[in-house]
Coordinates of C-alpha atoms and ligand atoms in Angstrom, one line a residue:
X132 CA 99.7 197.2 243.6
X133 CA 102.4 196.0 245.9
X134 CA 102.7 196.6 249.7
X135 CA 104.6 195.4 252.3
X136 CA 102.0 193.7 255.0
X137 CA 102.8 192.3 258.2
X138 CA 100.4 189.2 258.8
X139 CA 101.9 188.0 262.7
X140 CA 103.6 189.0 265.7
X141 CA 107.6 188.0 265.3
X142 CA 107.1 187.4 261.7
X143 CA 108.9 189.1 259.3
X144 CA 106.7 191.4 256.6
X145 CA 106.1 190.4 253.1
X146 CA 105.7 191.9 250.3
X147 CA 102.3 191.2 248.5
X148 CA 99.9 191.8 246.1
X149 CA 96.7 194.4 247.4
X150 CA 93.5 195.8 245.8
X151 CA 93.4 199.6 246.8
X152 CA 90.1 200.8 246.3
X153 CA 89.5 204.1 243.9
X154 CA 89.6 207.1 246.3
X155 CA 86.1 208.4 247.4
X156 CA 84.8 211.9 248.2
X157 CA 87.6 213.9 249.8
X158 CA 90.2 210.8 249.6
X159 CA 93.2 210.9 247.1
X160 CA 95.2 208.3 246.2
X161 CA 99.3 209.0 245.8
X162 CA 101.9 206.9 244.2
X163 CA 105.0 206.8 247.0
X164 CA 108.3 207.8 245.8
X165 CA 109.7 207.0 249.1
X166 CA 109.3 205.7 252.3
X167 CA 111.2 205.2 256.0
X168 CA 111.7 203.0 257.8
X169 CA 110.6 203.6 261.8
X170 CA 110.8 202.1 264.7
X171 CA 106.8 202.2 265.1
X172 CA 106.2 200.0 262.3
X173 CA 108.8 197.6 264.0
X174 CA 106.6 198.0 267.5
X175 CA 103.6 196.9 265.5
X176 CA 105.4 194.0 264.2
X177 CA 107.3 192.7 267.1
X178 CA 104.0 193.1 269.1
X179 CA 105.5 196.2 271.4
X180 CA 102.3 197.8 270.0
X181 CA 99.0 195.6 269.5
X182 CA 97.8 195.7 266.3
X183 CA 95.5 194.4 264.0
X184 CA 96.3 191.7 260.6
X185 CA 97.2 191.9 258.1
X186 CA 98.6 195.1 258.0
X187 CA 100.4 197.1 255.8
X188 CA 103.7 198.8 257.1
X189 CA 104.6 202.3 256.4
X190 CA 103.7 205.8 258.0
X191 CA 106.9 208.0 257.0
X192 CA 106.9 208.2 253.2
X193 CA 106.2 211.4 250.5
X194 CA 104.6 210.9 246.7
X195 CA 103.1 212.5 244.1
X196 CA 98.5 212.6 243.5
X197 CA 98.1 210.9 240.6
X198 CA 93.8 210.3 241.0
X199 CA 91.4 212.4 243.1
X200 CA 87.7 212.0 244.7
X201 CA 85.0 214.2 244.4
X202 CA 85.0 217.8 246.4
X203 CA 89.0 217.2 247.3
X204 CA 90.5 220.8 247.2
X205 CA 93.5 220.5 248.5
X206 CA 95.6 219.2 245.7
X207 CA 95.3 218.0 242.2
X208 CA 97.0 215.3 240.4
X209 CA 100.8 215.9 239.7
X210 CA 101.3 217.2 243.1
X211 CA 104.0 216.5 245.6
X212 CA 103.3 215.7 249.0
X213 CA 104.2 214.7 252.2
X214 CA 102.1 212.1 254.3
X215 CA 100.9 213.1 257.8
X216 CA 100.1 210.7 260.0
X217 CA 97.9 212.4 262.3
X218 CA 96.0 214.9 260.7
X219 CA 93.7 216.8 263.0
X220 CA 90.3 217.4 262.6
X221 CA 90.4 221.2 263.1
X222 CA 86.8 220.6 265.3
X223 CA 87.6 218.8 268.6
X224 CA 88.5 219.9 271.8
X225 CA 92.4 219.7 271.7
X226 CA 91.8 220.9 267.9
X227 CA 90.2 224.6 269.4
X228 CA 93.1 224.4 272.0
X229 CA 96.1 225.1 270.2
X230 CA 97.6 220.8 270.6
X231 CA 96.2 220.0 266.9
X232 CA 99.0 216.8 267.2
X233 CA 96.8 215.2 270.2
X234 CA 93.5 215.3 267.7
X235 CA 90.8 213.2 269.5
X236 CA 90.0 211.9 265.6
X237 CA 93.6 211.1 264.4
X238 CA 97.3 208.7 265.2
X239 CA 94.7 205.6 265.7
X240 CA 97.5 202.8 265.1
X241 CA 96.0 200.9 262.5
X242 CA 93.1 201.7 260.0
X243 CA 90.7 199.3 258.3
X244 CA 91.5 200.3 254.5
X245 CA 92.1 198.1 251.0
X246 CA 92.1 194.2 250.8
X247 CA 94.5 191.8 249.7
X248 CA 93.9 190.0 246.4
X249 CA 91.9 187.3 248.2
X250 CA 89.9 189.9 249.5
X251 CA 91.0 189.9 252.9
X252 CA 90.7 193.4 254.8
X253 CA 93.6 194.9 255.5
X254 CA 94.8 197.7 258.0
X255 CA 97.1 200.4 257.8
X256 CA 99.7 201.2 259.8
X257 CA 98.6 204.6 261.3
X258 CA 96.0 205.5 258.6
X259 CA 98.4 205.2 255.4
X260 CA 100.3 201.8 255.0
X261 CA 103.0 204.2 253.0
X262 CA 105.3 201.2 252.3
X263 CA 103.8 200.3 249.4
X264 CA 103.3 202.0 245.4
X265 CA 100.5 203.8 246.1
X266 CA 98.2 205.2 249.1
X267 CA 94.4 206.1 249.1
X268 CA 94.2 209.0 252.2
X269 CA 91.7 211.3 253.3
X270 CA 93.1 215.0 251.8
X271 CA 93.3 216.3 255.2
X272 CA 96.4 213.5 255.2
X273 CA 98.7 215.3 252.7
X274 CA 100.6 218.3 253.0
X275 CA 101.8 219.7 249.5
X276 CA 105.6 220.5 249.3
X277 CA 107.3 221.9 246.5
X278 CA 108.0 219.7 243.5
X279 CA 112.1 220.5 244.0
X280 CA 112.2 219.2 247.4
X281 CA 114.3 215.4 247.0
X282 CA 111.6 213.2 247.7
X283 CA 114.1 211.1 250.6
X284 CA 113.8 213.9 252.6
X285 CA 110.3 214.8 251.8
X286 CA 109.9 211.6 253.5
X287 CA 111.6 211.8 256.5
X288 CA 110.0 215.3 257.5
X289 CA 106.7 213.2 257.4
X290 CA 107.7 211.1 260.9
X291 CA 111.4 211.0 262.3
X292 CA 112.4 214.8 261.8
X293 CA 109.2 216.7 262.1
X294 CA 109.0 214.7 265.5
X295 CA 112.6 215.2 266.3
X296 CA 112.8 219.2 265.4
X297 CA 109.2 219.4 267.3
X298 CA 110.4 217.8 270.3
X299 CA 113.2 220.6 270.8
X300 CA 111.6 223.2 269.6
X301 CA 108.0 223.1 270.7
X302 CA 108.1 220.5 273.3
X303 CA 111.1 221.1 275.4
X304 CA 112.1 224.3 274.2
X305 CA 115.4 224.3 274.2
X306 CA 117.2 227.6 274.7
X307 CA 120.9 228.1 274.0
X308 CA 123.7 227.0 276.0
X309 CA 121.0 224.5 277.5
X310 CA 122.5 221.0 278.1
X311 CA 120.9 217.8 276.0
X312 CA 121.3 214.2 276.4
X313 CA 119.5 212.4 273.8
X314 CA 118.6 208.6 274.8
X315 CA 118.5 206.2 271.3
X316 CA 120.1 207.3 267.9
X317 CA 117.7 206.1 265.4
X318 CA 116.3 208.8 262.6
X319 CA 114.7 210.0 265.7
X320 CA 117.2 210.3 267.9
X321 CA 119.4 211.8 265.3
X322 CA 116.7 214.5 264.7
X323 CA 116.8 215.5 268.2
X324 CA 120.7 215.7 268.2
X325 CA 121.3 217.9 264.8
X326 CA 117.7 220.4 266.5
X327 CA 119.4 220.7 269.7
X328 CA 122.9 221.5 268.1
X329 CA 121.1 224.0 265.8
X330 CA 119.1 225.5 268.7
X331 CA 122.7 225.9 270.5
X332 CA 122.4 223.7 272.9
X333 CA 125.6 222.6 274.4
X334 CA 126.6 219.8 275.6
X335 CA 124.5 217.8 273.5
X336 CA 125.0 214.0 274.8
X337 CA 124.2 211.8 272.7
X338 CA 124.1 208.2 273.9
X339 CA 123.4 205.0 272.5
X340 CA 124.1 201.0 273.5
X341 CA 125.6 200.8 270.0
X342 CA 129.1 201.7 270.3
X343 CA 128.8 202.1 266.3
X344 CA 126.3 205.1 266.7
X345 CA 129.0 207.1 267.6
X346 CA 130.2 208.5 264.4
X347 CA 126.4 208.9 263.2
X348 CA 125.9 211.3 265.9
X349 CA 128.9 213.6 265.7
X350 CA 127.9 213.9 261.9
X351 CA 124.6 214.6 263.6
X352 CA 126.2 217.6 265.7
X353 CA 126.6 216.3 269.1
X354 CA 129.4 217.3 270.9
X355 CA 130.0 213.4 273.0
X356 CA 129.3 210.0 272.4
X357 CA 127.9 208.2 275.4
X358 CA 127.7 204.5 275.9
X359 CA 124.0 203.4 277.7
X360 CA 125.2 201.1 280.8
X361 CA 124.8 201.5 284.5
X362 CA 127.6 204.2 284.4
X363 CA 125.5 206.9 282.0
X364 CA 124.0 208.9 284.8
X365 CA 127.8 209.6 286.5
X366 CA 129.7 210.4 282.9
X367 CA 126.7 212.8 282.0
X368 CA 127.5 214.6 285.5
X369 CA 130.7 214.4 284.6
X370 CA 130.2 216.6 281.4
X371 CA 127.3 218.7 283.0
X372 CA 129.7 219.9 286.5
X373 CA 127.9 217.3 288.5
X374 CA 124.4 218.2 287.9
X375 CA 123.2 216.4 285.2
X376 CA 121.2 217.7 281.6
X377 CA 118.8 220.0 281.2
X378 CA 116.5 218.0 279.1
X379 CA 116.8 214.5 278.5
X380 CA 115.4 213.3 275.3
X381 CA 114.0 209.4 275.3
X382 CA 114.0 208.0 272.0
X383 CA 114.4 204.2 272.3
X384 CA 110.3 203.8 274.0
X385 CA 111.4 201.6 277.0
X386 CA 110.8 202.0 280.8
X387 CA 114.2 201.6 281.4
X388 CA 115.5 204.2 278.9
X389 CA 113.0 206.5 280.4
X390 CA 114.3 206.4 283.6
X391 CA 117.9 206.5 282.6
X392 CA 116.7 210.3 281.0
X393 CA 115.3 210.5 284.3
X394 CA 118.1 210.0 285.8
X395 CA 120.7 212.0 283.8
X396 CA 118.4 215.1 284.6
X397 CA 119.8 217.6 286.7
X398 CA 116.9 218.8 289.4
X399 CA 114.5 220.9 288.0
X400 CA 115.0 219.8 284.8
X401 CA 112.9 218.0 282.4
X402 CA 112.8 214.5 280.3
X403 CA 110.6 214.9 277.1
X404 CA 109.4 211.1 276.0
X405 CA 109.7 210.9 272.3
X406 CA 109.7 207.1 272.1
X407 CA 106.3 205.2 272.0
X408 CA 107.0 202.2 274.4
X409 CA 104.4 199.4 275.0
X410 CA 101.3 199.5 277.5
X411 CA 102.7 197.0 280.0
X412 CA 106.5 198.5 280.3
X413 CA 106.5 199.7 283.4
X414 CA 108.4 202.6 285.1
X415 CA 109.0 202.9 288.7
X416 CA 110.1 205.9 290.0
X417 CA 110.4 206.8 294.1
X418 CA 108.1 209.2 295.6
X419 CA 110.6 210.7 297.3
X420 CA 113.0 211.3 294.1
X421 CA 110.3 212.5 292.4
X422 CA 109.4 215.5 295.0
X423 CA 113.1 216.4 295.4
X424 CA 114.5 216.2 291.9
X425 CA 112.1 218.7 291.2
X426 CA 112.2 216.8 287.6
X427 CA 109.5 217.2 284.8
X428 CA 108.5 214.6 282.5
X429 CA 106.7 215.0 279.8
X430 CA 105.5 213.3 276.5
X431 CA 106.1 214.6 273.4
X432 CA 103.7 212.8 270.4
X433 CA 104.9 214.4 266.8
X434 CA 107.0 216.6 268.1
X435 CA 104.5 218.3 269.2
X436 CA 103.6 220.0 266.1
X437 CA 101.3 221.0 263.5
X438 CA 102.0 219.2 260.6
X439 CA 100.0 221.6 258.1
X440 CA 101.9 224.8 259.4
X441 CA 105.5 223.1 260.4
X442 CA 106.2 220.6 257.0
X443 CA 106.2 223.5 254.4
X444 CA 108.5 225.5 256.6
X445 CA 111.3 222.8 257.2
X446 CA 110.7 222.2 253.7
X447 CA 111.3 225.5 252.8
X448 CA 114.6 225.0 255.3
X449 CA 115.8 222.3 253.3
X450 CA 115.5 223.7 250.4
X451 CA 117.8 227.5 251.0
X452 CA 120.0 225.2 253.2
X453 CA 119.9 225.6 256.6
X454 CA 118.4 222.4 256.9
X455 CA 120.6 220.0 255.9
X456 CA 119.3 216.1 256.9
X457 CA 122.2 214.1 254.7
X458 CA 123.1 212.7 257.6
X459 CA 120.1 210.1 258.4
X460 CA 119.7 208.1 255.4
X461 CA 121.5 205.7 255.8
X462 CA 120.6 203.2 253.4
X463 CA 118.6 202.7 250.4
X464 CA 116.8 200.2 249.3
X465 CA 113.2 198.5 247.0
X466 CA 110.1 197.2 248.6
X467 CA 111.6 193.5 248.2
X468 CA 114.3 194.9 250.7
X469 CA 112.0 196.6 253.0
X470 CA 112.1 193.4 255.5
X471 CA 115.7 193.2 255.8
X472 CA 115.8 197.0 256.4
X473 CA 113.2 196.4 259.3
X474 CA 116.0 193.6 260.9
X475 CA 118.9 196.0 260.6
X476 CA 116.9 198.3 262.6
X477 CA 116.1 195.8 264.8
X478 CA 119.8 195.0 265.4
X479 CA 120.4 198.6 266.0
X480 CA 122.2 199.6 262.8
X481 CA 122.6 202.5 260.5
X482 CA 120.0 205.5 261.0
X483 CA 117.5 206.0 258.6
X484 CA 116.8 203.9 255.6
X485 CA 114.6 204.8 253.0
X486 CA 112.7 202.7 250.5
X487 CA 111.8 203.3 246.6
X488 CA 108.8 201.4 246.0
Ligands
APR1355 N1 119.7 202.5 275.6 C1 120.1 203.4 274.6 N2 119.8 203.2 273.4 C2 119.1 202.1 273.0 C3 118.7 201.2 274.0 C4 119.0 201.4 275.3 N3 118.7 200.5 276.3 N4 118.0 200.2 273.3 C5 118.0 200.5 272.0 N5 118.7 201.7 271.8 C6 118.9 202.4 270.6 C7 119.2 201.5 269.4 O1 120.5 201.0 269.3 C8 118.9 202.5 268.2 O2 120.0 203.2 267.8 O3 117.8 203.2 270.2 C9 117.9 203.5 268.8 C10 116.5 203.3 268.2 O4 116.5 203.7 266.9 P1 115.5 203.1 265.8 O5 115.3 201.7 266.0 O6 116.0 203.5 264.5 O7 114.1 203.9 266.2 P2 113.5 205.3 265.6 O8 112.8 205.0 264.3 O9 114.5 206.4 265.7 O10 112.4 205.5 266.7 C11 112.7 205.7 268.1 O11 110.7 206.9 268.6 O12 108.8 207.2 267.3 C12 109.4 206.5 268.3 O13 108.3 204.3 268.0 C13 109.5 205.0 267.8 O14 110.0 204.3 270.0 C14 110.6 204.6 268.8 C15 111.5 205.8 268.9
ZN1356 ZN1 107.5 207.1 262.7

């Protein structure tokens, strides 16, 4: 089959020709119907993230099981599913406490699985390598969803809007009337804008270096357009009666972008980290400032959520309408387009765009 794998730091992916093996006990493989493309996979190929290579790209993406191992009882063949890139174990510590999404077994960047057709051994991208025609996963890494769900948006619910809904929903809890300022308008971003709108939040700030982000996110529901220089922190107070937001939502995964959310905080507020930034960007924040703003930050990894439980029901959301995620795709395009798709992101344009193997 074909996959798109990325072989060096700074080099742009190609598309090539892999051996998947057969699925084993409890693994199923899935042909993908569609795939995003996300700003991790672009972390792991511009070296933000270390990662191993070759590796194939790809961690957002829905399909249908077309071939299943012995003792797999969670789907048969025909099915259609979503891809979850962190499936818990059920067994370990933060498992039996209620944070399944921090799973001491699962989200390991890359995973050794399938070889090229020289019979290299490749890696995955977060244990699937979705941007390619088919996947071999362990069952515990699909989620059925029903066969009239479009498979685009089946897609996106796997990564950018399951982690964008999670974030203001479970993470930061957004109550409304609560002031937003999201930080990076990427599918992400644009996930956290349409949640907080939807949650009533108000203002919701959205703010972006891209002065072409702006229309995206008023389609997105947010009520201003902010531009990210060294003025963000005053025009926020200026919408917010010169207090600053109640949450701040990162979702660029920079040191600098982090402490801009800091900064547009109001005291006692919080900054919820959505982005996933590299091991050396560091953030520097005063002792002082920290004590008196009275600020919270926190992470949140998947939105987090519980894939298993929270899929189906924005699923189910999409499907009697009062979910509607038009919006993010932005562009459409074939596995031979994937790499320019990954350079558009790079440059900052569009939101979402989704691939059809
Ligand atoms: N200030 C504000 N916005 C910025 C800045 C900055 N300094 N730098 C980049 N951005 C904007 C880009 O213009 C773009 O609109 O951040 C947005 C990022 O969007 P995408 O590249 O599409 O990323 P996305 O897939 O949404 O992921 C965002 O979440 O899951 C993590 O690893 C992912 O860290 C990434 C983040
Ligand atoms: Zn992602």
């Amino acid at each position: 089959m074909r996959a798109l794998v990325a072989r060096a730091v700074g080099e742009p992916p190609r598309v090539e020709d892999v051996d998947l093996p057969a699925p084993g006990p409890g693994q199923v493989r899935v042909e993908i119907r569609a795939a995003g493309v996300c700003h991790s996979d672009l972390s792991m190929v511009n070296g933000t993230v270390a990662s191993p290579y070759p590796l194939v790209l790809g961690h957002e993406a829905a399909g249908v099981v077309v071939e299943v191992g012995d003792g797999v009882s969670r789907v048969v063949p025909g099915e259609q599913v979503v891809l979850n890139w962190a499936p818990p174990c059920r067994r370990c510590w933060h498992c039996g406490h209620g944070e399944p999404w921090l799973c001491e077994r699962a989200g390991t960047p890359a995973v050794a699985r399938g070889r090229t057709s020289g019979g290299e051994q490749l890696h995955v991208t977060l244990g699937l390598g979705a941007l390619a025609e088919q996947v071999v996963v362990p069952q515990h890494a699909v989620i059925p969803v029903p066969a009239e769900l479009p498979m685009e948006v089946a897609a996106l619910l796997g990564c950018a809007v399951l982690t964008g809904i999670g974030a203001v929903r479970r993470t930061a809890r957004v109550a409304p009337g609560d002031s937003v300022a999201v930080v990076g308008l990427g599918g992400v971003g644009l996930s956290v804008v349409s949640a907080a709108r939807a949650a009533g939040a108000g203002p919701v700030l959205a703010v972006d270096v891209s002065p072409a982000k702006a229309e995206l996110a008023l389609a997105a529901g947010a009520t201003d357009f902010l531009v990210a220089d060294e003025s963000l922190s005053r025009a926020v107070r200026a919408l917010t009666a010169g207090r600053g937001v109640d949450h701040a939502v990162e979702c660029v995964g920079r040191g600098s972008t982090i402490r801009a959310a800091w900064r547009a905080t109001r005291r006692g507020g919080q900054v919820i980290v959505v982005g996933m930034g590299g091991k050396d960007d560091i953030v520097s924040l005063s002792a002082m400032d920290i004590f008196h703003s009275a600020r919270t930050l926190r992470s949140s990894v998947y939105g987090s959520s519980d894939p298993d439980r929270d899929v189906p029901e924005l699923a189910r959301a999409v499907l009697d309408g009062t979910l509607d995620l038009g919006f993010l795709i932005t562009d459409r395009t074939t596995l031979d387009g994937a790499a320019e798709a990954f350079a558009r992101m790079a440059r900052g344009e569009g939101a979402r765009t989704v691939v059809v193997p």
